[in-house]
Coordinates of C-alpha atoms and ligand atoms in Angstrom, one line a residue:
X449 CA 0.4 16.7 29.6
X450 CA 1.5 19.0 27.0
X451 CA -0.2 22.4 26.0
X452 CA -3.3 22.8 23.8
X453 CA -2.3 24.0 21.1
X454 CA -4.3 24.4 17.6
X455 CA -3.3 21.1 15.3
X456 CA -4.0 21.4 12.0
X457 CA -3.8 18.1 9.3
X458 CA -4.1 18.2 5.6
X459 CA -5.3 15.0 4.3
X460 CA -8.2 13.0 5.7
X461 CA -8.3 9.0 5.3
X462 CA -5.0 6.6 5.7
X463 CA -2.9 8.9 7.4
X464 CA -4.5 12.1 8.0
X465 CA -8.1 10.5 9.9
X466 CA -5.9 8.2 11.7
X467 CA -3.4 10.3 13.3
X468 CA -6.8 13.0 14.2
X469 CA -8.4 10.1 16.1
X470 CA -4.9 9.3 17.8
X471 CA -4.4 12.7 18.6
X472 CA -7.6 13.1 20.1
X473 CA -7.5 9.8 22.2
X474 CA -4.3 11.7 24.1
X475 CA -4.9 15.0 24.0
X476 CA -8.3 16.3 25.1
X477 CA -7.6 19.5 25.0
X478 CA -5.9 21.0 21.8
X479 CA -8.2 22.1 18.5
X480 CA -7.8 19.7 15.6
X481 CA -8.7 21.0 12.4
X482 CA -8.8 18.2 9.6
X483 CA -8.8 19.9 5.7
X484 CA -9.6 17.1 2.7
X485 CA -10.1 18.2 -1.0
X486 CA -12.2 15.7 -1.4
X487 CA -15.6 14.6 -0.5
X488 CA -14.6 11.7 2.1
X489 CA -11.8 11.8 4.8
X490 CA -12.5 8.4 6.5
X491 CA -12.9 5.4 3.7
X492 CA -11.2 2.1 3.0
X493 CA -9.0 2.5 -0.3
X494 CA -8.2 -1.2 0.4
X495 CA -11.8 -1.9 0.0
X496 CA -12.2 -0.4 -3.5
X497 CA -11.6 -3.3 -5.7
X498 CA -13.8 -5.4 -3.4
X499 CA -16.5 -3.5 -4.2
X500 CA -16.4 -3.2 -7.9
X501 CA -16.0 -6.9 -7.7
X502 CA -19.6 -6.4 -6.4
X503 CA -18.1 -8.2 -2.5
X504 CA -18.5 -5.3 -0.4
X505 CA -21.2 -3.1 -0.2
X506 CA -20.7 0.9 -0.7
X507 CA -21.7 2.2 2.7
X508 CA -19.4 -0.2 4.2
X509 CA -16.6 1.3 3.0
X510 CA -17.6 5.0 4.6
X511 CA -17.0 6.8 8.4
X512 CA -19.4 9.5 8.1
X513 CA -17.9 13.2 8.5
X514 CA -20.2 14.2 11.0
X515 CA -20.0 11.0 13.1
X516 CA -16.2 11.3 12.9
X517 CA -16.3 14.8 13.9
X518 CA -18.0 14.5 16.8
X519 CA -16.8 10.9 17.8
X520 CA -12.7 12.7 18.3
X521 CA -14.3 16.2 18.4
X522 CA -12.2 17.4 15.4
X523 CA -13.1 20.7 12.9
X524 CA -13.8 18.4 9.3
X525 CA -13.9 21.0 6.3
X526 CA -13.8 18.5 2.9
X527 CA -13.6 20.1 -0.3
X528 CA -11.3 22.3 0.9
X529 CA -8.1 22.6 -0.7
X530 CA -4.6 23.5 1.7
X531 CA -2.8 25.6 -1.3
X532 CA 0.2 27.4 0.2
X533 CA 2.0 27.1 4.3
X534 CA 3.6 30.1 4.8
X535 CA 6.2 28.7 7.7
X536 CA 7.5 32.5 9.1
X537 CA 3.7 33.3 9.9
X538 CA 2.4 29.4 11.1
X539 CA -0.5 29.8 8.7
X540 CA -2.1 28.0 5.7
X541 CA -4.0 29.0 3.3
X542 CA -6.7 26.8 1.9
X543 CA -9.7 27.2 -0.9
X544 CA -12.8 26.3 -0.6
X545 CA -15.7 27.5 -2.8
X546 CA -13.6 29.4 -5.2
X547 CA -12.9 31.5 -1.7
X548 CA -9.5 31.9 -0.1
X549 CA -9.2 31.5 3.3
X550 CA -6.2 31.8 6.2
X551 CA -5.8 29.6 9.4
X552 CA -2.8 29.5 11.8
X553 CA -1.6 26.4 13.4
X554 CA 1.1 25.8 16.2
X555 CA 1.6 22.3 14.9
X556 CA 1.2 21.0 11.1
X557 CA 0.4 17.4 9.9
X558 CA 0.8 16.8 6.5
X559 CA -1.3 13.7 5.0
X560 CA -2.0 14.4 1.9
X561 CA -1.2 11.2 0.5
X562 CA -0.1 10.0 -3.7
X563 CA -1.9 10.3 -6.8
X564 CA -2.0 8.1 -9.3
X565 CA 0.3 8.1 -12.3
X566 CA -1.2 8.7 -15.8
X567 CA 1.1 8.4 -18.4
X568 CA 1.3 11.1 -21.3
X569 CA 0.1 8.3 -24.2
X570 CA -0.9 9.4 -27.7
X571 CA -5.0 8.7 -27.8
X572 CA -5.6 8.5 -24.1
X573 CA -9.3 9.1 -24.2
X574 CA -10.1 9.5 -19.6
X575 CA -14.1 9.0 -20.2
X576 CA -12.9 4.8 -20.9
X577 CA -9.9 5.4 -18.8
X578 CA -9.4 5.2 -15.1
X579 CA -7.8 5.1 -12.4
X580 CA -8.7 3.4 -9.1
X581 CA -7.3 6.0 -5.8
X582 CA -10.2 7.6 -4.2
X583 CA -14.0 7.2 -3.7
X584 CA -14.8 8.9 -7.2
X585 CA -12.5 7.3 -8.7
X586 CA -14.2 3.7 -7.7
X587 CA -17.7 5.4 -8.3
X588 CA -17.0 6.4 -12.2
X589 CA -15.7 2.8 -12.7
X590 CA -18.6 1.6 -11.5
X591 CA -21.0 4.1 -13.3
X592 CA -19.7 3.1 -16.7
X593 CA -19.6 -0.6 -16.0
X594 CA -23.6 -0.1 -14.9
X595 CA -24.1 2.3 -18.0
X596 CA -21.9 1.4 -20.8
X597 CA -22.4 -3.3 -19.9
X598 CA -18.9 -3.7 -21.1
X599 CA -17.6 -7.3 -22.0
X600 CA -13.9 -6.4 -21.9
X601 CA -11.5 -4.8 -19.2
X602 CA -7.6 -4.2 -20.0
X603 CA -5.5 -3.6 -16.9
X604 CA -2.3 -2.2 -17.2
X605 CA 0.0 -2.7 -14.4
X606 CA 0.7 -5.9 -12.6
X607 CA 1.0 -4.7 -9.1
X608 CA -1.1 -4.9 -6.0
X609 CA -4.2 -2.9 -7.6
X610 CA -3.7 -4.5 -11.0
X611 CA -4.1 -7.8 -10.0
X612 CA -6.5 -7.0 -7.3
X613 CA -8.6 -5.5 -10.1
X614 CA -8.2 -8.3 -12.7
X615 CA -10.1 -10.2 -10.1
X616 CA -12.7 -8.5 -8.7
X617 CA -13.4 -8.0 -12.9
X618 CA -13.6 -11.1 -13.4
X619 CA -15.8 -11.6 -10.5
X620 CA -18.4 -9.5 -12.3
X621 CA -18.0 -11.5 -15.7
X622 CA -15.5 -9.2 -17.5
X623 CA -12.7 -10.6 -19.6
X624 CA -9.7 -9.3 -18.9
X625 CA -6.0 -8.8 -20.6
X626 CA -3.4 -8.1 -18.0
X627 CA -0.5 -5.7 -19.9
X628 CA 2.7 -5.3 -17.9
X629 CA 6.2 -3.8 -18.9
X630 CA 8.1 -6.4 -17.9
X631 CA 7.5 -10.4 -17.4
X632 CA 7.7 -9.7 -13.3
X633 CA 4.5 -9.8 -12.0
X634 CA 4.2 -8.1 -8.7
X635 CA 7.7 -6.9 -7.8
X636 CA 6.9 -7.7 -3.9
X637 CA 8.2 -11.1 -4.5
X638 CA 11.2 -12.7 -6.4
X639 CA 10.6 -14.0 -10.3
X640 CA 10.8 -17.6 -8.7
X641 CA 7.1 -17.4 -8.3
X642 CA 6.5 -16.4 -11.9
X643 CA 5.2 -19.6 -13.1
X644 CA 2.6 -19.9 -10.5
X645 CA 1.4 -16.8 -10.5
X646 CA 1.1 -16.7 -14.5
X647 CA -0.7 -20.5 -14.3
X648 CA -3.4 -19.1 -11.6
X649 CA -3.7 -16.1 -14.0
X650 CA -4.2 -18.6 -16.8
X651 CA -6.4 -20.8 -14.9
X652 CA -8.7 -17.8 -14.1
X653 CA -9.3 -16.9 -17.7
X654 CA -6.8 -13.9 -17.3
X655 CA -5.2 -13.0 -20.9
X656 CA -1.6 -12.0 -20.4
X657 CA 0.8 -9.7 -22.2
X658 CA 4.1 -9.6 -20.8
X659 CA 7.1 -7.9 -21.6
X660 CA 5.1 -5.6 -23.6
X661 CA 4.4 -1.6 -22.5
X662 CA 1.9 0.6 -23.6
X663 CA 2.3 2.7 -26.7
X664 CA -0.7 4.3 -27.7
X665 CA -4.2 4.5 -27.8
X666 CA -6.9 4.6 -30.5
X667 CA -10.6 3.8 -31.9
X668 CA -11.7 6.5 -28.8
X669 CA -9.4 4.6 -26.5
X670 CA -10.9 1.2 -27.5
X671 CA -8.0 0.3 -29.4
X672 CA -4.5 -0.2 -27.4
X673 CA -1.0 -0.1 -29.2
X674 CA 1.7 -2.0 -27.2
X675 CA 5.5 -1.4 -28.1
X676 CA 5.4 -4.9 -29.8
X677 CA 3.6 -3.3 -32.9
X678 CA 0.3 -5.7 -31.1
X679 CA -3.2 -4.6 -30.5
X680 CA -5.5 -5.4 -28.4
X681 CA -9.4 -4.4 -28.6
X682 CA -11.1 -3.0 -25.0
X683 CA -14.2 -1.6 -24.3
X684 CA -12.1 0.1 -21.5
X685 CA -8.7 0.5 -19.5
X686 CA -7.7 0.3 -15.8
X687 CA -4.3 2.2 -15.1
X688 CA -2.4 0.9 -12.3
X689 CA 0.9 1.8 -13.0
X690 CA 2.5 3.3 -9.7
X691 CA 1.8 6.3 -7.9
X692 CA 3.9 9.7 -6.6
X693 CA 3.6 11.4 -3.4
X694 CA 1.6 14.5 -3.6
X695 CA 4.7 16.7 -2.6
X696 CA 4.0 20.1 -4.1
X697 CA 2.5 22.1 -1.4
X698 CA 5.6 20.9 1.2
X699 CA 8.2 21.3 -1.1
X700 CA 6.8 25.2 -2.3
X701 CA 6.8 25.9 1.2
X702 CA 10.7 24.5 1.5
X703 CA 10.3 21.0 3.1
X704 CA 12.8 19.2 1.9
X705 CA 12.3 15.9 -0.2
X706 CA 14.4 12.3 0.8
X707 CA 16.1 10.2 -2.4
X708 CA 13.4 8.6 -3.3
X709 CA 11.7 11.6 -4.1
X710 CA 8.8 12.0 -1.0
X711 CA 9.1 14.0 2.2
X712 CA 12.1 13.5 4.4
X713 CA 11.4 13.3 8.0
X714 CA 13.0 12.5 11.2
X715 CA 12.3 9.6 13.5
X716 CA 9.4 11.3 15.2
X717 CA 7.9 11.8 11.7
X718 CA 9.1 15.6 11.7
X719 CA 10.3 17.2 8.6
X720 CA 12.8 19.7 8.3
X721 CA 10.1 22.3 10.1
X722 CA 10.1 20.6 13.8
X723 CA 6.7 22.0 13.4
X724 CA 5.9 20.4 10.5
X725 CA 5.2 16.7 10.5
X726 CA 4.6 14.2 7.7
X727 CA 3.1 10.4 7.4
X728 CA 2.0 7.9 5.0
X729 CA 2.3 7.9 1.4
X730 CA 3.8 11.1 1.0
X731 CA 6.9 10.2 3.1
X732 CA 9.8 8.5 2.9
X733 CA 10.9 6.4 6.0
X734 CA 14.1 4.3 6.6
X735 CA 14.4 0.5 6.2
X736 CA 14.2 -1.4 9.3
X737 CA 17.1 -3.5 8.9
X738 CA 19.3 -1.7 6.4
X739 CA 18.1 2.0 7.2
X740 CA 18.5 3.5 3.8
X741 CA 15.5 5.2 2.6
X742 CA 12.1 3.7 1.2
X743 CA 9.3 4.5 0.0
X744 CA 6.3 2.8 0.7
X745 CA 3.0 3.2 0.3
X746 CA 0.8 0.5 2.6
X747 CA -1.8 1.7 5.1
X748 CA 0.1 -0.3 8.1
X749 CA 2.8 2.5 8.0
X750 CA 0.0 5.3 7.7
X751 CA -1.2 4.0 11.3
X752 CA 1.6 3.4 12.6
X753 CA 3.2 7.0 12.2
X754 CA -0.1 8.6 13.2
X755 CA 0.6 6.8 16.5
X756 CA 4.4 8.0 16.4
X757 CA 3.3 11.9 16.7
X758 CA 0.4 11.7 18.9
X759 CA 2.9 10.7 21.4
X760 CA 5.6 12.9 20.2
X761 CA 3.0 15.5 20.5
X762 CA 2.5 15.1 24.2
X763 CA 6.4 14.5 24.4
X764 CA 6.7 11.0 24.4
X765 CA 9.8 10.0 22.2
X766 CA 8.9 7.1 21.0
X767 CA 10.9 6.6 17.4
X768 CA 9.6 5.2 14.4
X769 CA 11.8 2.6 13.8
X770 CA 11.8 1.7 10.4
X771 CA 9.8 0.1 7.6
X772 CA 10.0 -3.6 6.6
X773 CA 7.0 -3.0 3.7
X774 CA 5.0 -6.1 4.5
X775 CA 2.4 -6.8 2.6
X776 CA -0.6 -9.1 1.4
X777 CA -2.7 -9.6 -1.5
X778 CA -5.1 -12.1 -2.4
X779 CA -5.5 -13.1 -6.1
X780 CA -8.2 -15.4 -6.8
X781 CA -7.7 -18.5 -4.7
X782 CA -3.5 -18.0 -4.1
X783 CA -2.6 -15.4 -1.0
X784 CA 1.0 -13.7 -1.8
X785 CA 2.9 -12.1 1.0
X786 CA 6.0 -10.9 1.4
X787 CA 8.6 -8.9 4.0
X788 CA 12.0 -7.3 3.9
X789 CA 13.9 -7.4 1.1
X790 CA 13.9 -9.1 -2.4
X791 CA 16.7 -10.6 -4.0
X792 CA 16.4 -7.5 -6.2
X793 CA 16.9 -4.8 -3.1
X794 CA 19.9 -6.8 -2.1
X795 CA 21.2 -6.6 -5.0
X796 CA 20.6 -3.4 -5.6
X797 CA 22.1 -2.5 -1.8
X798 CA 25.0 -4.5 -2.8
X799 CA 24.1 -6.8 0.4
X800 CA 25.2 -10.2 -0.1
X801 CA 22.9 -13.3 1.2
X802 CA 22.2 -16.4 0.3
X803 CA 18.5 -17.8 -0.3
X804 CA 16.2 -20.7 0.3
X805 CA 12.9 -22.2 -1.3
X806 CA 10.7 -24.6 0.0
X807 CA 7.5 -26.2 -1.9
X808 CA 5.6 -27.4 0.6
X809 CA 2.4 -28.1 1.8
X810 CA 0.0 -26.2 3.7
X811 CA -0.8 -29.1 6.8
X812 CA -0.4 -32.8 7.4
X813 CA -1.1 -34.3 3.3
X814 CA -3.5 -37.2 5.0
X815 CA -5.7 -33.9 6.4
X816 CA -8.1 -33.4 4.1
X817 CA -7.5 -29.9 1.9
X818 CA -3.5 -29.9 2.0
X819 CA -2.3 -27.7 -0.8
X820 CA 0.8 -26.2 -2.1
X821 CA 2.7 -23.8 -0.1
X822 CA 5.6 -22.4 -1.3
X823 CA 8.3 -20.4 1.0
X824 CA 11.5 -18.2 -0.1
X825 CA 13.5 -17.0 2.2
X826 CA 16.7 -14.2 2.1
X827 CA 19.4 -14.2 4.7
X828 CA 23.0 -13.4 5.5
X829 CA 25.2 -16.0 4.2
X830 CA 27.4 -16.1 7.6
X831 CA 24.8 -15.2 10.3
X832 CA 22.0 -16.2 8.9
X833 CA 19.9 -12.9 9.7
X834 CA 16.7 -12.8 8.0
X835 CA 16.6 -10.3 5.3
X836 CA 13.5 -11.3 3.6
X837 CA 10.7 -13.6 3.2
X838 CA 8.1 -14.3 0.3
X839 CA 4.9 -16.4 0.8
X840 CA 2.2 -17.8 -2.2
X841 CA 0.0 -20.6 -1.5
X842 CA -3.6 -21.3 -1.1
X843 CA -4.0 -21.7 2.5
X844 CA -1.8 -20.8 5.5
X845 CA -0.1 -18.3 3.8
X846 CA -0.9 -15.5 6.1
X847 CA 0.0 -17.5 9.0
X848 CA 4.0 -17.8 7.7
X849 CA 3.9 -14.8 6.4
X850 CA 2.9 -13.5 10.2
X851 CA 5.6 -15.4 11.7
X852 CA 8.5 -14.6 8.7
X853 CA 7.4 -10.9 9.5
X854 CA 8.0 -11.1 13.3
X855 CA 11.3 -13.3 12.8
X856 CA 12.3 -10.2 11.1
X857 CA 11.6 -7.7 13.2
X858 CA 12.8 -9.8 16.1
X859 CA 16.5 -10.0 13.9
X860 CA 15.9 -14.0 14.2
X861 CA 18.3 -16.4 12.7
X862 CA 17.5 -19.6 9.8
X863 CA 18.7 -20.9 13.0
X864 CA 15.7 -19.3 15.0
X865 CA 13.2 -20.9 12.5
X866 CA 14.3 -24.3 12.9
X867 CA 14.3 -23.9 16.0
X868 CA 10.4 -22.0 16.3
X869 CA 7.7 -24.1 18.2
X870 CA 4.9 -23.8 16.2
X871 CA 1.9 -25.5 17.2
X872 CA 1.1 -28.3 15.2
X873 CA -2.6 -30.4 14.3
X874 CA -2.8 -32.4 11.2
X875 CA -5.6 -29.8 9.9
X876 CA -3.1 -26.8 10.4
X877 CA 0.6 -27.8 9.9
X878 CA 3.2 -31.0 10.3
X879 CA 5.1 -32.0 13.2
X880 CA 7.9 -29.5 11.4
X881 CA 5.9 -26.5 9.9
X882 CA 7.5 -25.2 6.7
X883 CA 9.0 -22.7 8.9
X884 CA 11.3 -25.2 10.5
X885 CA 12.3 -26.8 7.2
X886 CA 12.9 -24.1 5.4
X887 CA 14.6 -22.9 8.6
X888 CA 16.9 -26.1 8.6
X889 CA 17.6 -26.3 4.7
X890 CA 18.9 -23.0 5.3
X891 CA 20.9 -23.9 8.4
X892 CA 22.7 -26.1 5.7
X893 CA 23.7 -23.5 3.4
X894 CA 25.2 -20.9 6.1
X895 CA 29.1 -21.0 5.5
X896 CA 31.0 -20.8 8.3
Ligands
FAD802 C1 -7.1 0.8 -4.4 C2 -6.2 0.8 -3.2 C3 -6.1 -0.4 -2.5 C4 -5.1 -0.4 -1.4 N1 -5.0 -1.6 -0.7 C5 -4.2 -1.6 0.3 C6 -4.0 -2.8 1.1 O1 -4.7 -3.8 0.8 N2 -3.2 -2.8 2.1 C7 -2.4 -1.7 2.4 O2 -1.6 -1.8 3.4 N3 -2.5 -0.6 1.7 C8 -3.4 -0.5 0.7 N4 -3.5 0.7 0.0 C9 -2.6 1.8 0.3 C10 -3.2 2.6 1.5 O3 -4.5 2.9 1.3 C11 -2.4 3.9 1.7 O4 -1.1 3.6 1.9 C12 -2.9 4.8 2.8 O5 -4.2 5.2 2.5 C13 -2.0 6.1 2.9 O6 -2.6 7.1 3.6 P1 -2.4 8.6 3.3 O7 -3.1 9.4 4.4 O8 -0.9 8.8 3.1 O9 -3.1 8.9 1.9 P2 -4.6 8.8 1.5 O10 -5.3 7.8 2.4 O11 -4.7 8.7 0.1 O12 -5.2 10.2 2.0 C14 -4.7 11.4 1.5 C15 -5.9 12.4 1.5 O13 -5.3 13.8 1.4 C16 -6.2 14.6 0.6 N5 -5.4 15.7 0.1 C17 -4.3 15.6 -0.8 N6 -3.8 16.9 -1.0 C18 -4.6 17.7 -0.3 C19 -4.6 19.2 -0.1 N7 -3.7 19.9 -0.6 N8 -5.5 19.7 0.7 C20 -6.4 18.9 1.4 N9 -6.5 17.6 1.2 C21 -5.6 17.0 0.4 C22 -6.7 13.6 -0.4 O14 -8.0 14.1 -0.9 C23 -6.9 12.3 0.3 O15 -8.2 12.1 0.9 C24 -4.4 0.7 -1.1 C25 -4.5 1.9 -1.8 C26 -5.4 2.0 -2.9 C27 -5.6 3.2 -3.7

């Protein structure tokens, strides 16, 4: 057991809860003091969308302060801002009140997460303009739906919390235009899927402009100028067009930055302070297969990590080994997964590999409720390593996804997935589960 010591994190929710309860489950000794800025440090951000789309009630979505504080025994201040970490003396400084305050630490925990990117656009008028990151963030959306009855929602930004948006608004009746830069909608998967995912979109009422970026607003922010010269009429606008680490109060205090422009940090989730250590959005983290350095922002990592230094903490080296960035989303009745790398980071890491596609079917056709599954998989051309897999279809999507993600991790082969006994019962699969066929039309394009 190691030393109590006084812990200090900066950041409540994802990261900065997590790794306080994870702490606290190992060490029942030390003094955890938790800081947030804002009002909340244990909520669901993956839950926002669901309820505006009126599917999940409010309260569900909170872990009371108090509760959490005495459930790990943890010191919660929220609205308290950490400002400035002076290194030489172990201290921060954080504001609360309009008052300045010190505290010393013997180990720091940085969690303090991304903010939503708001792009400098002539017009922007921020009382019909929102963003979705935090609790108050999902609040005012709601408010002004509840006050103002709009008819008519434009998103802008056609990634995860774009298209999560578009249909939770169109669960509560509102017509929506999706605008995004380019024609790839959600980047997690290759532009093979393009035409299902627009048709779905289509399907479900959703108004597209692709290929087109914003280039102004007008009419109090009702009117929206794309680059085409086209406008389009809203009554008000959803930005979801990326998000940057909140880096400013580590890099101030020296810590340096990785490429991609969040914290560096070691294996053990330790920047370049050994006393210093960083998770979730605001860090960068090597690839799991490749090991050059990503960003990403999913809550899976956030856990993970938080587990990584509460056993570094009490000495364990355990490493973090890597990031794959799997991920899920549903959008309306499709589920769209992916893991590893696209076609695009291969490219990109000048990795060659060769690829397959399968359009399948979710279980035995006779089964009552087959459907369209579709499969693309990304491996070495001579091995046949995975180096990525990509999942859309309306049911059992989650389930391949599941197994493509632990073929990964595992450093399976195409052969592997041929070869992969998955249980089979006309309601659930075929005697050869997509897995295996795309396994074996894979097999056939490996060159010796
Ligand atoms: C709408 C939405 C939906 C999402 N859906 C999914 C999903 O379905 N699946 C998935 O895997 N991931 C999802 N994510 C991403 C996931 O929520 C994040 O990756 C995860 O929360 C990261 O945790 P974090 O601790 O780094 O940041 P956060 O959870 O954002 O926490 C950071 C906290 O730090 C506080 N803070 C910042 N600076 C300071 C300071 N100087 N002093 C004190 N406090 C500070 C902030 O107030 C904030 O509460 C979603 C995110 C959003 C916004």
């Amino acid at each position: 057991m190691s030393k109590p010591k006084r812990i200090i994190i900066v950041g409540g929710v994802g990261g900065g809860a997590t790794v306080a309860a994870q702490i606290r489950r190992q060490d029942h000794h030390s003094e955890i003091l938790l800081f947030d800025r804002g009002s909340h440090i244990a909520f669901s951000n993956c839950g926002l969308p669901y309820y505006l789309g009126n599917i999940t009630d409010r309260n569900e979505l909170l872990t009371n302060t108090d509760d959490f504080s005495k459930k790990y025994h943890v010191s919660v201040q929220i609205n308290t801002e950490v400002t400035f970490i002076d290194r030489t003396k172990k201290q921060i400084h954080y504001e609360k009140s309009r008052e300045t305050y010190i505290q010393s630490y013997d180990k720091l925990i940085l969690s303090p997460g991304a903010t939503a990117v708001i792009p400098e656009l002539k017009g922007l008028n921020m009382d019909n303009t929102f963003t979705l990151h935090t609790i108050p963030d999902m609040d005012a959306i709601h408010t002004f739906i509840e006050k103002e009855q709009p008819q008519r929602v434009a998103i802008v930004g056609a990634g995860f919390i774009g298209l999560e948006m578009v249909e939770n608004f169109r669960a509560i009746g509102l017509d929506c235009t999706l605008i995004n830069r380019s024609d790839h909608i959600l980047k997690i998967v290759d532009h093979d899927f393009h035409t299902i995912l627009t048709t779905h979109l289509y399907e479900k009422g959703v108004d597209l402009e692709l290929n087109d970026g914003l280039a102004a607003f007008s009419n109090d922010g009702k009117t929206i100028h794309l680059q085409s010269g086209k406008t389009i009429q809203t009554d008000f606008t959803l930005l979801a067009v990326g998000i940057k680490p909140l880096t400013v109060l580590a890099e101030t205090a020296g810590i340096q930055l990785g490429e991609t422009g969040a914290l560096a940090v070691n294996a053990y989730m330790q920047t370049n302070d050994p006393d210093i250590y960083a998770l979730g959005d605001v860090v960068e983290t090597a690839d799991f297969l490749t090991e050059t350095p990503r960003h990403i922002a999913l809550a899976w990592p956030a856990h993970r990590q938080a587990f990584i230094i509460a056993s570094h903490l009490q000495g364990d080296k355990l490493p973090y080994d890597g990031t794959m960035g799997s991920a899920i989303l549903k959008l309306f009745d499709l589920t769209i997964g992916a893991t590893g790398h696209t076609s695009k980071d291969l490219n990109t890491l000048e990795i060659p590999y060769q690829e397959a596609f399968l359009s399948g079917y979710s279980h035995a056709g006779y089964y009552p409720g087959s459907v369209p599954l579709h499969i693309k998989i990304l491996f070495s051309k001579t091995t046949g390593q995975l180096y990525g897999a990509q999942v859309v279809g309306f049911k059992g999507a989650d389930k391949r996804l599941a197994v493509l993600t632990t073929a990964i991790k595992g450093q399976l082969t195409v052969h592997d997935l041929a070869a992969l006994e998955l249980a089979y019962a006309p309601p659930y699969s075929q005697p050869k589960d997509p897995i295996n066929i795309i396994g074996y039309k894979a097999v056939a394009k490996l060159t010796n």
